[in-house]
Short mmCIF file of N, CA and C in Angstrom, two decimals:
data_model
loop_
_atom_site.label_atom_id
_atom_site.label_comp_id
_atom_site.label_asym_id
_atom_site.label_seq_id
_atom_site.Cartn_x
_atom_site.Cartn_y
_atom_site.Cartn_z
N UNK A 240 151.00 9.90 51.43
CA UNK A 240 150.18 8.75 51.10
C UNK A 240 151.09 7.61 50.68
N UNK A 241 150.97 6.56 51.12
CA UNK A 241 151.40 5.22 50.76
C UNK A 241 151.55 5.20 49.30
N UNK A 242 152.14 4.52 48.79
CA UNK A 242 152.01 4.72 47.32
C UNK A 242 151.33 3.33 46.65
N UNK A 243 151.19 2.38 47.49
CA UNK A 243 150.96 0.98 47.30
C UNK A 243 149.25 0.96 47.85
N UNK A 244 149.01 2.02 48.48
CA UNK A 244 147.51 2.26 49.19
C UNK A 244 147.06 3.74 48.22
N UNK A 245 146.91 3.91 47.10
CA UNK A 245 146.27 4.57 45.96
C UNK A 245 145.08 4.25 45.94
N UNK A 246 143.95 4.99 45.69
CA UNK A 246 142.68 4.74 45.33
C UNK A 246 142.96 3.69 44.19
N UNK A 247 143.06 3.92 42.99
CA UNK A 247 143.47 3.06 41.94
C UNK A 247 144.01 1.85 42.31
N UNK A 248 144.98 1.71 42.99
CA UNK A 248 145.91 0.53 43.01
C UNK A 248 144.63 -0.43 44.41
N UNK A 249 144.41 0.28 45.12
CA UNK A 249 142.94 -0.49 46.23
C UNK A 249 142.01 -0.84 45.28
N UNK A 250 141.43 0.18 44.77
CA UNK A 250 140.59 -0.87 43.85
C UNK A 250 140.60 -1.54 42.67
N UNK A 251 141.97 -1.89 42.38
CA UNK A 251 142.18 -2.91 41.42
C UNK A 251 143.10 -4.37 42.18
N UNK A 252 142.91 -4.13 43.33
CA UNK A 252 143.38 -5.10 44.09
C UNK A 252 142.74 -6.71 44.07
N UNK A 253 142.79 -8.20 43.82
CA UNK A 253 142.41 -8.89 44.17
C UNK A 253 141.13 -8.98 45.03
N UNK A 254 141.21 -8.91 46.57
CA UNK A 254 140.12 -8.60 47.38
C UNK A 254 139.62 -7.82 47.45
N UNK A 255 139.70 -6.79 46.52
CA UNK A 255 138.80 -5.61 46.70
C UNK A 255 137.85 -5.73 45.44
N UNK A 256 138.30 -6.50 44.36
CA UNK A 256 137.57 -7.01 43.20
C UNK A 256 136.61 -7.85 43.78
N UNK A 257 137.10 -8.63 44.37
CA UNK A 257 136.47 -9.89 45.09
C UNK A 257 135.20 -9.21 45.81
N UNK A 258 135.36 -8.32 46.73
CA UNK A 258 134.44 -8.02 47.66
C UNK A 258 133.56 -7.08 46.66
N UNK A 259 133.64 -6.39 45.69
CA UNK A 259 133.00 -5.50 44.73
C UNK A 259 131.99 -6.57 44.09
N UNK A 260 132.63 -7.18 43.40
CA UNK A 260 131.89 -8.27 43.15
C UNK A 260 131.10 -9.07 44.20
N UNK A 261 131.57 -8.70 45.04
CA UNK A 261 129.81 -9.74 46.18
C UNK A 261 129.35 -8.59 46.24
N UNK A 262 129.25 -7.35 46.86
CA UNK A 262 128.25 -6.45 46.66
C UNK A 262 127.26 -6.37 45.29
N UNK A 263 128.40 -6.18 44.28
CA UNK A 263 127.06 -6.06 42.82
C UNK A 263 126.51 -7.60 42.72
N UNK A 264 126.63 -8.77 43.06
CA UNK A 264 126.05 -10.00 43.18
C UNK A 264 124.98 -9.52 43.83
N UNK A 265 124.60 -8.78 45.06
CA UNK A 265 123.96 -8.31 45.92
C UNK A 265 122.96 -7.85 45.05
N UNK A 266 123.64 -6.78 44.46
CA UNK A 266 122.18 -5.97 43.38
C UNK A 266 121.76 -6.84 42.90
N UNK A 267 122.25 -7.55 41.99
CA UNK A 267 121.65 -8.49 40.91
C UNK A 267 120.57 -9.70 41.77
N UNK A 268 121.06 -10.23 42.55
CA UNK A 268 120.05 -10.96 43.31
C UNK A 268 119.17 -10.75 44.27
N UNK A 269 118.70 -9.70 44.77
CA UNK A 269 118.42 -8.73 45.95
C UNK A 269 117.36 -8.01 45.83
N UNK A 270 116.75 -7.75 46.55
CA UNK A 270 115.74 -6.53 46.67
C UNK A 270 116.71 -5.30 47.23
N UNK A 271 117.85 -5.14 47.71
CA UNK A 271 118.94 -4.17 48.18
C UNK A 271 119.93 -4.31 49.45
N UNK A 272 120.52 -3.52 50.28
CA UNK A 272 121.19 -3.82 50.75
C UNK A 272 120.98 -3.27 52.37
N UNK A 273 120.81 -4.63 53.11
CA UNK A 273 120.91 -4.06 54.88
C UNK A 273 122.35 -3.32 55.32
N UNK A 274 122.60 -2.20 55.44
CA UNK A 274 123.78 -2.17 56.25
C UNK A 274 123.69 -2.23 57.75
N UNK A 275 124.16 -2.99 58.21
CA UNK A 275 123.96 -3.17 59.77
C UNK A 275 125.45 -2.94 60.16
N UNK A 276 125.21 -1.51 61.10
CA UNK A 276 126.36 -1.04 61.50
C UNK A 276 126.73 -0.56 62.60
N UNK A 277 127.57 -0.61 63.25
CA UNK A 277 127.60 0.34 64.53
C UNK A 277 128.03 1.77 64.53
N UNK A 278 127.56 2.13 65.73
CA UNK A 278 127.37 4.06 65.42
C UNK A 278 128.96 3.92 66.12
N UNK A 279 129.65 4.87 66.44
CA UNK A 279 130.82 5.23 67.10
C UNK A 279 131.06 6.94 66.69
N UNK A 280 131.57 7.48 67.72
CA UNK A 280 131.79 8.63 67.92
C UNK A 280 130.82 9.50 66.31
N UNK A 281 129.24 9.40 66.88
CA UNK A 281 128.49 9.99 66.01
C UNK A 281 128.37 9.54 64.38
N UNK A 282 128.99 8.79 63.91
CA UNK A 282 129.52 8.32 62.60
C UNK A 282 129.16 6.38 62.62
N UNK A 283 128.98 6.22 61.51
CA UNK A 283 129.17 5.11 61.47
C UNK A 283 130.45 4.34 61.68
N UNK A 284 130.28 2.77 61.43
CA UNK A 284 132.28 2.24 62.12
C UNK A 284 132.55 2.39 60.42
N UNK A 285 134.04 2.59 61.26
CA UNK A 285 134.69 2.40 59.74
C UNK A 285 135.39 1.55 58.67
N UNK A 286 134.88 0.08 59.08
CA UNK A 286 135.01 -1.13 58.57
C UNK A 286 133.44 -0.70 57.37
N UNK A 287 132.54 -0.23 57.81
CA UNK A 287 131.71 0.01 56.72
C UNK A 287 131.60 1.07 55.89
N UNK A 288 132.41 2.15 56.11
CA UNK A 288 132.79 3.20 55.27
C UNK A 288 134.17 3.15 54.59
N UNK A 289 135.07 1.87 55.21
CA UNK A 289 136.05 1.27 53.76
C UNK A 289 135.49 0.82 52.81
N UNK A 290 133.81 -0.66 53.70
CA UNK A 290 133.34 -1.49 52.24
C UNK A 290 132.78 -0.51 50.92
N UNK A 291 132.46 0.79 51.67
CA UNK A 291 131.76 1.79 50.57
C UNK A 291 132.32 2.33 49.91
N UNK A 292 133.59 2.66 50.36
CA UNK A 292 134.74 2.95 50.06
C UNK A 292 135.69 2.55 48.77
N UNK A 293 135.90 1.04 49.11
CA UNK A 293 136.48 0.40 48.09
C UNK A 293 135.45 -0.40 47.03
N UNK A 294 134.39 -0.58 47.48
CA UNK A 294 133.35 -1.17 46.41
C UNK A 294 132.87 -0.71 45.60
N UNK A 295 132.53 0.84 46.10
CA UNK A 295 132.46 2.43 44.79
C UNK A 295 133.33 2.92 44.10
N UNK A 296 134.64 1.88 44.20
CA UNK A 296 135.36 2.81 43.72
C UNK A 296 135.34 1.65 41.79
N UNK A 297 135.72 2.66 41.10
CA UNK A 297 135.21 1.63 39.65
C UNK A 297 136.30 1.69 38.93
N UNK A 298 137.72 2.02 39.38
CA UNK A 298 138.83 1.05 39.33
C UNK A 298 139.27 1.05 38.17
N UNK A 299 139.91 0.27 37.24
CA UNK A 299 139.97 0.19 35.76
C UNK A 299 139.01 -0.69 34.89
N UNK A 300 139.14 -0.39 33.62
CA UNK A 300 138.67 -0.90 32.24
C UNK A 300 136.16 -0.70 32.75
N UNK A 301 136.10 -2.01 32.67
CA UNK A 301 134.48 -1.69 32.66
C UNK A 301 134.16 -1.82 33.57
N UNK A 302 135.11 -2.02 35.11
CA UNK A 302 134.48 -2.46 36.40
C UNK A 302 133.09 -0.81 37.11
N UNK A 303 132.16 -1.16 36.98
CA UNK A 303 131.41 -0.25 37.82
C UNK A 303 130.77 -0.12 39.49
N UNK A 304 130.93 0.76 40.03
CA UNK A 304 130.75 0.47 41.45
C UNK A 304 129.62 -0.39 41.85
N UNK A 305 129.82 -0.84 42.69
CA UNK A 305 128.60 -1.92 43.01
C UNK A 305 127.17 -1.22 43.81
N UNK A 306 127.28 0.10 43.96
CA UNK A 306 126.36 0.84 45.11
C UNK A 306 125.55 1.51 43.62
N UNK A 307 125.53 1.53 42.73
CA UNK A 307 124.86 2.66 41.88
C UNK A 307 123.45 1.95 42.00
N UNK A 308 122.65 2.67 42.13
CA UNK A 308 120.79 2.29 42.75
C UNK A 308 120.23 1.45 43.16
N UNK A 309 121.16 1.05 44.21
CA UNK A 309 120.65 0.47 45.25
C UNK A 309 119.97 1.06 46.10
N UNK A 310 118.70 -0.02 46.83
CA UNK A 310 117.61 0.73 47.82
C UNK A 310 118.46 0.17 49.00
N UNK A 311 118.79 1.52 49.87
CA UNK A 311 119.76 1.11 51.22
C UNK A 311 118.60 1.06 52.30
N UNK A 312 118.58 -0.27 53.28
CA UNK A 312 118.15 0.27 54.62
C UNK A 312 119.19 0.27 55.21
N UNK A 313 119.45 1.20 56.31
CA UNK A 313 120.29 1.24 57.64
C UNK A 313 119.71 0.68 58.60
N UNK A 314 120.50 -0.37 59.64
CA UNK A 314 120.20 -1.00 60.68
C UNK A 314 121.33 -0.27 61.70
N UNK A 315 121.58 0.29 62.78
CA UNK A 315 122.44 0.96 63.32
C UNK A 315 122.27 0.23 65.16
N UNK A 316 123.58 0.28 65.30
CA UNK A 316 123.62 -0.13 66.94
C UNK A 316 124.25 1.00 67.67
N UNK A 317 123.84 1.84 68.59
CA UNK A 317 124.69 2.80 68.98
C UNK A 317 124.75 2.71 70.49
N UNK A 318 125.29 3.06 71.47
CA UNK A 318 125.54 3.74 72.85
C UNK A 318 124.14 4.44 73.38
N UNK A 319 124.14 5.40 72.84
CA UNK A 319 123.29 6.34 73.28
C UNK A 319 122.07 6.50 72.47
N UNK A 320 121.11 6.88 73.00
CA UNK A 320 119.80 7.17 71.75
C UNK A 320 119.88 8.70 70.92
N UNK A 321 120.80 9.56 71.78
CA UNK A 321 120.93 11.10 70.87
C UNK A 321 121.66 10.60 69.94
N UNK A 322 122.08 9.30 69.19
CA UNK A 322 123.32 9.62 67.87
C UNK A 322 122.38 8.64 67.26
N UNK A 323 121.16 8.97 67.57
CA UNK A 323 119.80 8.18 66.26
C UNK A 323 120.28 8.85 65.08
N UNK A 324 120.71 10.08 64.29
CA UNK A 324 120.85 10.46 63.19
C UNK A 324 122.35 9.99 62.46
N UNK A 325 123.06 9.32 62.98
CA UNK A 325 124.36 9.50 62.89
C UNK A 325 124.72 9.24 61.34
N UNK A 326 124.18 7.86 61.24
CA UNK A 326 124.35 7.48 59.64
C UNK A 326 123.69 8.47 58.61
N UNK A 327 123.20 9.68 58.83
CA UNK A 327 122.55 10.62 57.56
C UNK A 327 124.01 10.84 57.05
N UNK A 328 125.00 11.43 57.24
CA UNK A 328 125.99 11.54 56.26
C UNK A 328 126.66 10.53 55.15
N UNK A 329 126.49 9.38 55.64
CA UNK A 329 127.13 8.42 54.95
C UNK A 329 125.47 7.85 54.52
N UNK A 330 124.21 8.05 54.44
CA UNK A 330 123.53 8.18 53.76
C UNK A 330 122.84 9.00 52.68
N UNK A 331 123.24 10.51 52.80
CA UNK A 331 123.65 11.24 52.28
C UNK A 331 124.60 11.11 50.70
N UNK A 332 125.58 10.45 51.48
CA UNK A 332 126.69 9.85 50.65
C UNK A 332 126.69 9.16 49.15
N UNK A 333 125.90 7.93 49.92
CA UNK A 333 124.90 7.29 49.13
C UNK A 333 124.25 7.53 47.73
N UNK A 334 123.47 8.76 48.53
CA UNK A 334 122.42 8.80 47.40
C UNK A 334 122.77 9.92 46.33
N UNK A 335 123.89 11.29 46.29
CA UNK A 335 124.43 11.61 45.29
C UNK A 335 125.52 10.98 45.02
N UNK A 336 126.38 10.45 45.66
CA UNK A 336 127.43 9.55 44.92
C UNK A 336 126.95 8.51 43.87
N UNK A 337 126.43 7.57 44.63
CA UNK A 337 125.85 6.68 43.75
C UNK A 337 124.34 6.63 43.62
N UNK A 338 123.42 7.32 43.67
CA UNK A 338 121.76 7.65 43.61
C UNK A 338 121.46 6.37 44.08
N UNK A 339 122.21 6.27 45.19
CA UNK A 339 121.03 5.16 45.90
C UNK A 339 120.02 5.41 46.36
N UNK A 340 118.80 5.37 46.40
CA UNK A 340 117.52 5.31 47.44
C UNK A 340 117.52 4.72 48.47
N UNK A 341 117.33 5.76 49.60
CA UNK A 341 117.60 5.34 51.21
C UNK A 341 116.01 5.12 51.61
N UNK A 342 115.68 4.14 52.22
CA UNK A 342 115.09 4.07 53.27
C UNK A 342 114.67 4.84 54.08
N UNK A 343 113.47 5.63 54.19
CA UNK A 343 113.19 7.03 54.91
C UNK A 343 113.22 6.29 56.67
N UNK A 344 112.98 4.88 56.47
CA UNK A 344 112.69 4.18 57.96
C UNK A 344 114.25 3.97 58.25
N UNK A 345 114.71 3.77 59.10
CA UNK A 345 116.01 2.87 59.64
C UNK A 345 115.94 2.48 61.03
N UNK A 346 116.57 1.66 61.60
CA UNK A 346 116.35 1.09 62.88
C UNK A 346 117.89 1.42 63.80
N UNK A 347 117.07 1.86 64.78
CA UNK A 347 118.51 2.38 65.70
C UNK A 347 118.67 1.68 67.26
N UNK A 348 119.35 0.74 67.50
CA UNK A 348 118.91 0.23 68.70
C UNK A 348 119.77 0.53 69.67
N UNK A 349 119.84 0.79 71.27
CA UNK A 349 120.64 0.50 72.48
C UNK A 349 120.62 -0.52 73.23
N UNK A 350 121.15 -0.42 74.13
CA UNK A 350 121.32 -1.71 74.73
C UNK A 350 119.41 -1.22 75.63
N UNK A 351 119.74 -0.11 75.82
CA UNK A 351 117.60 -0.18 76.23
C UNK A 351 116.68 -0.94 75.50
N UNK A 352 116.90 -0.73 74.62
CA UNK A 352 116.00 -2.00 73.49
C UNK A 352 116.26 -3.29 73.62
N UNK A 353 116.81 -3.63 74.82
CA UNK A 353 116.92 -4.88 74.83
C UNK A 353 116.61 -5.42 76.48
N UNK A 354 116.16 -6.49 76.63
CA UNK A 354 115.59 -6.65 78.22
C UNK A 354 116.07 -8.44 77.93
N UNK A 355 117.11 -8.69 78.90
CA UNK A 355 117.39 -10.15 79.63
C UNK A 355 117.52 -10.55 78.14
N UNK A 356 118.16 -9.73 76.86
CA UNK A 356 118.80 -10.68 75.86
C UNK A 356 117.58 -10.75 74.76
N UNK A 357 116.63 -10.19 75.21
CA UNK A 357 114.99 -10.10 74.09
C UNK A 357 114.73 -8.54 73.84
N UNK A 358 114.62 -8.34 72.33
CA UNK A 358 114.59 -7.44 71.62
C UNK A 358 113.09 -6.68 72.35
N UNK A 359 112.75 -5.62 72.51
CA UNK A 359 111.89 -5.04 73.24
C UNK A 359 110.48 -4.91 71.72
N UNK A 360 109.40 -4.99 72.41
CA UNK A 360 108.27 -4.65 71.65
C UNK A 360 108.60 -3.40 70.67
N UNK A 361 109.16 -2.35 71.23
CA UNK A 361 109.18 -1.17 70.56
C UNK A 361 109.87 -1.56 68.61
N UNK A 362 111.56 -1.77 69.95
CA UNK A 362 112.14 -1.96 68.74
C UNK A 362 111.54 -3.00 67.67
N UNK A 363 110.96 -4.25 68.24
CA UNK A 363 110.70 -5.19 67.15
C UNK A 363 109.54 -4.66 65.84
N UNK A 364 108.53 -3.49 66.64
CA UNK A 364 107.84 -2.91 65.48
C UNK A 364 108.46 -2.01 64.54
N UNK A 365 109.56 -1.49 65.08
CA UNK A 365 110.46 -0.36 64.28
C UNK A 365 110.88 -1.31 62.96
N UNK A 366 111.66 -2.31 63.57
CA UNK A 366 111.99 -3.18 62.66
C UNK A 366 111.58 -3.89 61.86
N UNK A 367 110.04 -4.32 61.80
CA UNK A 367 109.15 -4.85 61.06
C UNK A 367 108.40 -3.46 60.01
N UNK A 368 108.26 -2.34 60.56
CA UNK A 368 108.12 -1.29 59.98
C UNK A 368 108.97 -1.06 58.63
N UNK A 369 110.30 -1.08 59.02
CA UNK A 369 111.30 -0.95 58.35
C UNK A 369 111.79 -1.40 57.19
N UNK A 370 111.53 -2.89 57.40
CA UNK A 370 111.72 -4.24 56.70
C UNK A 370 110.38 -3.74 55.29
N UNK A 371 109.25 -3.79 56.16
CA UNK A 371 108.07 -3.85 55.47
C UNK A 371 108.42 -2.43 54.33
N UNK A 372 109.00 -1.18 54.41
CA UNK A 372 108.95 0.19 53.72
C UNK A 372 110.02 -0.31 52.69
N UNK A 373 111.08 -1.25 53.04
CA UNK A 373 112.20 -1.48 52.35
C UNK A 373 111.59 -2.84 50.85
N UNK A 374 111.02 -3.33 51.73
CA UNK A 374 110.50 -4.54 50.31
C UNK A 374 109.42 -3.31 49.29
N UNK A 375 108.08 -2.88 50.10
CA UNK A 375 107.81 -2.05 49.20
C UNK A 375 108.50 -1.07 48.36
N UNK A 376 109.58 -0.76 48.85
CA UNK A 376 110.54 0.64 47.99
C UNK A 376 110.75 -0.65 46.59
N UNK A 377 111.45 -1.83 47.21
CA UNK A 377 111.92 -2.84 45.80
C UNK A 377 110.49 -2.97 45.23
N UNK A 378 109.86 -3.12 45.40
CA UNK A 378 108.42 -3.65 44.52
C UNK A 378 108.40 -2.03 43.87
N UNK A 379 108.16 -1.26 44.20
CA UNK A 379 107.68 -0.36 43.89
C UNK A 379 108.96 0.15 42.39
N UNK A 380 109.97 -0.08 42.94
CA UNK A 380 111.28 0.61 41.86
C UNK A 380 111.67 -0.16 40.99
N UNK A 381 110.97 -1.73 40.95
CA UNK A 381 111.09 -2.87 40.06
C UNK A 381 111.12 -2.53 38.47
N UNK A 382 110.55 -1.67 38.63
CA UNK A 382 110.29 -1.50 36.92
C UNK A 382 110.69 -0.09 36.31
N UNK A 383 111.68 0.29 37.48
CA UNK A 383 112.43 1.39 36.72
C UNK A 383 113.30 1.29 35.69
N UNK A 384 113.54 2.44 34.86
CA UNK A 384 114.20 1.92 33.38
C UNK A 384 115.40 2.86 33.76
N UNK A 385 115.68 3.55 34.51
CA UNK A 385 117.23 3.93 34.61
C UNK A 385 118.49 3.51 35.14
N UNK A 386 119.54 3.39 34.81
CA UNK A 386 120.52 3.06 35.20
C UNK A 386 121.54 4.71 35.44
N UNK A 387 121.97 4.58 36.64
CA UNK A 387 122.81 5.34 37.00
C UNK A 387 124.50 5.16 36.89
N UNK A 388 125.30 6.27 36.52
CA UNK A 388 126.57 6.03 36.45
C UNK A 388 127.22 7.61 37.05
N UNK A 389 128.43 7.51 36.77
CA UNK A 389 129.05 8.85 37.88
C UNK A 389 128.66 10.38 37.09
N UNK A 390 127.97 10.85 37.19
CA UNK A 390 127.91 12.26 37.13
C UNK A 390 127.61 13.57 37.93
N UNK A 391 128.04 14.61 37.58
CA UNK A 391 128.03 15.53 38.93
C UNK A 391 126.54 16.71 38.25
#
């Protein structure tokens, strides 16, 4: 391992403070967080499993990860329609790492869902579906009194 690329030393980095801090800006102003991602070899990309990566990580003195109960939807772009499940692991992830609440809906699109550059009927109800389960989850969790922090 690099010795300059440490969990510790990444997330006490400048831009990784920086970007931690726009995620928990996110909580604080937000009903939660879209991840819109692309699928690749069954998995999500991994430009979005660094941001989860380095934004969870809670670094020194009082910095806390920016993912702790957040309501996640997944928006996913993939190749094929068999890697519709792909993001459950890194949703998974999520929700005992940091008890986020996932989105039981998520939207998975191909290039089939799309005709001459216009989003297809199907998908556009998936996505309005989606949208619609994700504001209710925030209305609904508005007035929860817990706060989550790292425990196993």
């Amino acid at each position: 391992m690099n010795p300059r690329m440490t969990p510790f030393l990444c997330a006490n980095s400048p831009r990784v403070c920086s970007c931690s801090e726009s995620v928990g800006l996110v909580r604080c102003w937000s009903d939660g967080i879209v991840l819109a991602v692309p699928i690749y070899n069954w998995s999500i990309g991994s430009t979005a499993k660094n941001l989860i990566e380095l934004t969870g990580a809670t670094g020194g003195g009082s910095r806390k990860s920016a993912w702790f109960d957040q309501i996640v939807t997944f928006v996913c772009a993939g190749g094929l329609p068999h890697s519709y499940m792909a993001y459950g692991a890194t949703a998974m992830s999520l929700m005992l790492d940091f008890k986020c609440v996932i989105n039981p809906y998520a939207v998975y699109a191909t290039e089939r869902d799309w005709g001459d550059g216009i989003m297809s009927d199907v998908l556009s109800a998936r996505f309005r579906k989606t949208l619609e389960v994700k504001l209710e989850l925030a209305s609904l969790l508005k007035a929860r009194r817990y706060t989550s922090d790292w425990e196993i």
